[in-house]
Amino acid sequence: MPRSVCTIIGAGEGLGQALAARFAREGFDIALVSRTEAGSAAAFAAARAAGNAASVRYFAADAMRPETIEQAIARISDEMGAIELLIYNARGAFSACEPLDMTYAALEENYRVEVVGAFAAAKSVLPAMRARGRGSLFFSSATAAFRGSATYPLYAIGKFGLRALSQSLGKAYSRDGVHIVHVRLDCDLDVPVMRDLYGDRYAPGILADPEDVAQTYWLTYQQPRSAWSNEIEIRPHTETWTF
Amino acid sequence: MPRSVCTIIGAGEGLGQALAARFAREGFDIALVSRTEAGSAAAFAAARAAGNAASVRYFAADAMRPETIEQAIARISDEMGAIELLIYNARGAFSACEPLDMTYAALEENYRVEVVGAFAAAKSVLPAMRARGRGSLFFSSATAAFRGSATYPLYAIGKFGLRALSQSLGKAYSRDGVHIVHVRLDCDLDVPVMRDLYGDRYAPGILADPEDVAQTYWLTYQQPRSAWSNEIEIRPHTETWTF
Amino acid sequence: MPRSVCTIIGAGEGLGQALAARFAREGFDIALVSRTEAGSAAAFAAARAAGNAASVRYFAADAMRPETIEQAIARISDEMGAIELLIYNARGAFSACEPLDMTYAALEENYRVEVVGAFAAAKSVLPAMRARGRGSLFFSSATAAFRGSATYPLYAIGKFGLRALSQSLGKAYSRDGVHIVHVRLDCDLDVPVMRDLYGDRYAPGILADPEDVAQTYWLTYQQPRSAWSNEIEIRPHTETWTF
Amino acid sequence: MPRSVCTIIGAGEGLGQALAARFAREGFDIALVSRTEAGSAAAFAAARAAGNAASVRYFAADAMRPETIEQAIARISDEMGAIELLIYNARGAFSACEPLDMTYAALEENYRVEVVGAFAAAKSVLPAMRARGRGSLFFSSATAAFRGSATYPLYAIGKFGLRALSQSLGKAYSRDGVHIVHVRLDCDLDVPVMRDLYGDRYAPGILADPEDVAQTYWLTYQQPRSAWSNEIEIRPHTETWTF
């Protein structure tokens, strides 16, 4: 039996790295996609260290340029084999600004990463998945997909669009055996940059551990197809959730 | 007391025309904005016929080019006076396609009309409204803003983004006295093109009458500011709603 | 033309009183329903003072005993005429407790007021409204209908149930010409007891003025039937809304 | 290490039986709770047949009488050991009727099974789970929890209330290490009674296989606590979902 390929687009430190390690540990071959090779370096090392993947490879693509995603996925399929799972983990800049300070350029760029790039990934893998009658397509998202924000409007607008895309794809292609999931993180991740941002507010357990989040992706991946979730929320047990 | 200006962007036949007539009847001066003068002709005639507006004028702008919206609104403010109410009624193409048949260009164009153009309108009127401590900004939207679609994915993606924008603006600027409303039509409008599409399925009362919809806009406009709605749904009494 | 009757169940100080005055001012005859006559006294006086109602009357009923609601409504219809609008404004105790401190009795009582009583009101007025092909049935509710609460679980459980009832009725009977609305207050009301609770946090404008809320009910009542809202949210412009 | 106890309230044929078998297979001891021993017989046999449970036992309780649930859970804890997972799988009658045909008695009974009984279960197991800092409490629910219904209003009202309860508990007690999950089935189950109801509309794959649903419960149970879902949806890949 040939090994299965897991492709991660936006395979940086934090969640990307944890996902690469988690699926490598289960025996997937891992294809990491980011703009620069350095951007995937931590995920690359983690997948190698997980020990179980026959192959871990890097492919260049820029989420802002959909044709580069198409090309990367074509190469992965050619050189590594059928993609069993694609995780779209790229995201736009998460920078605070009030709505009136958004620029048109920022609105467009953000959309290109959050929605157009995600669609390019879907477009590149779905025909083969539908033909095979199986495959999984996961979109990393956030609670911002559920409500607008006075302070992070760009992020909300992008994630709303991503959720609409994910639902539309799920409604159209689940029946072909492809598991399409919008994974909503309702929390911040416990990574160095966040610990710094939290400063004195940081305490163990208040942020989601990336390895735990990757574990929940892995569990969701295993759902049998007559009992699928298409939208998953993830939050630490300490989260005071409002939605 | 100077007359108040109501600006309608996307003032075509159907809802745009009904809104123009409704607010003209209440004594607003009416500024109609569309790509071509012909596109506003029916709304122009209806506003004139309503009889109560001192002034009904047309201004050119292309919702796909945000700077043209800025320019049109600057001219309206200069030549007609402070804008009391702006209704963003432009929308992207409402054409059916399955998700994988969307093109990147269509995704971008649709977003430009639905979200970037709406933001350009907001950006152009909000500073003056906030300075005056009053004003209303209504976005015409649809149930597509609430769920993805296997058959109209472009429309859903655009309307999700528009809703995120509307919520973000509302959360940031309501406190300054500006009423920001996402108006969700949960139905089709009773206009000739729809009657044709419905064919034998058409029956009186199953579609929303544009004049009635305009009336509900007008009622919503009158809400006092300690009892505002920021998201309004509109459906005919015959609608079998699923959400 | 005979005058229209507006019935308010739960016509206490605050919103009940403001609604009584508002609809009296528009020329409705007003029927006030509460457990004790004293409970409707302020609303009674306000409706009288509004000056336009030919008739303001009190009827006894206990929201906890549905047959008393049936009896009160039968008497109102007999003695005052067809009910054009019924506002169910009763609510359970709004007392804080953590979920594990709820008692079974409190869960049952709360449900009886929030859901069973509301259904008794619907059951009592809908047959006549459907027969006439017109009428309005408004349920006063709260944001608690949209999310559970670690501190007010009883209130959330009751309001979720009320919303389910309202949607079910709307889906079944709107087509008969009856306007059924779940009115969600996303704020506290500016009434003496709330000012006391807020203490130093109180400031003008941060709470919803009951008269303004009543005005938004009145505007919603006027929606034409091809452009109805079935769920309305109400919040002051100063509210930092999370949903 | 002592074996863990999984308690299932409402352990009938269909999902209850599949859950009993699934968790028995993982080595849980199984406590089955239903009104009559016959009601648990299929689940009992399935758990035994799964082969891995040291102990499978039946306990009598009536979901309509919360004190009997308390008593059953007290006995289970005493005689079998600490409850690691409780699944509340009881539900009210799923019978079609239009809203105005609901009786007050049916409204109350339905609530007693859907909400009061679920709360009795929570009240009985949470103190020990909180003290141990671990445990899972799953509520079997349905899409009816998300929207009212013109044809199944009782079911919707009950499930809305159950969801409010689940959210309230989750917001209050997740921080103590207890995983509280509202499991929403967005489909019918592939059980004999449903196949009969579907008749000619039945086809393989259009209903959710109870064993697959049980598998998704089992996967959800394994989520690590910094990456929990509190609301899970489950639907077959063939489902044309509207929400």
PDB file of C-alpha atoms in Angstrom, chain A residues 30-41 44 56-61 75-76 80:
ATOM      1  CA  ILE A  30       4.444  15.304   4.415  1.00  0.00           C
ATOM      2  CA  ALA A  31       4.463  18.081   1.813  1.00  0.00           C
ATOM      3  CA  LEU A  32       5.080  21.522   3.278  1.00  0.00           C
ATOM      4  CA  VAL A  33       4.138  24.599   1.304  1.00  0.00           C
ATOM      5  CA  SER A  34       5.177  28.144   2.144  1.00  0.00           C
ATOM      6  CA  ARG A  35       6.549  31.167   0.406  1.00  0.00           C
ATOM      7  CA  THR A  36      10.119  30.546   1.486  1.00  0.00           C
ATOM      8  CA  GLU A  37      11.913  27.390   2.497  1.00  0.00           C
ATOM      9  CA  ALA A  38      12.882  29.052   5.771  1.00  0.00           C
ATOM     10  CA  GLY A  39       9.200  29.496   6.510  1.00  0.00           C
ATOM     11  CA  SER A  40       8.753  25.718   6.583  1.00  0.00           C
ATOM     12  CA  ALA A  41      12.022  24.897   8.314  1.00  0.00           C
ATOM     13  CA  PHE A  44      10.265  20.276   8.258  1.00  0.00           C
ATOM     14  CA  VAL A  56       9.105  15.136   4.058  1.00  0.00           C
ATOM     15  CA  ARG A  57       9.447  17.711   1.341  1.00  0.00           C
ATOM     16  CA  TYR A  58       9.160  21.426   0.850  1.00  0.00           C
ATOM     17  CA  PHE A  59       7.397  23.143  -2.081  1.00  0.00           C
ATOM     18  CA  ALA A  60       7.340  26.864  -2.758  1.00  0.00           C
ATOM     19  CA  ALA A  61       4.103  28.761  -3.288  1.00  0.00           C
ATOM     20  CA  ARG A  75       4.131  18.836  -8.332  1.00  0.00           C
ATOM     21  CA  ILE A  76       3.269  17.217  -5.013  1.00  0.00           C
ATOM     22  CA  MET A  80       4.797  12.222  -3.972  1.00  0.00           C
TER      23      MET A  80
END
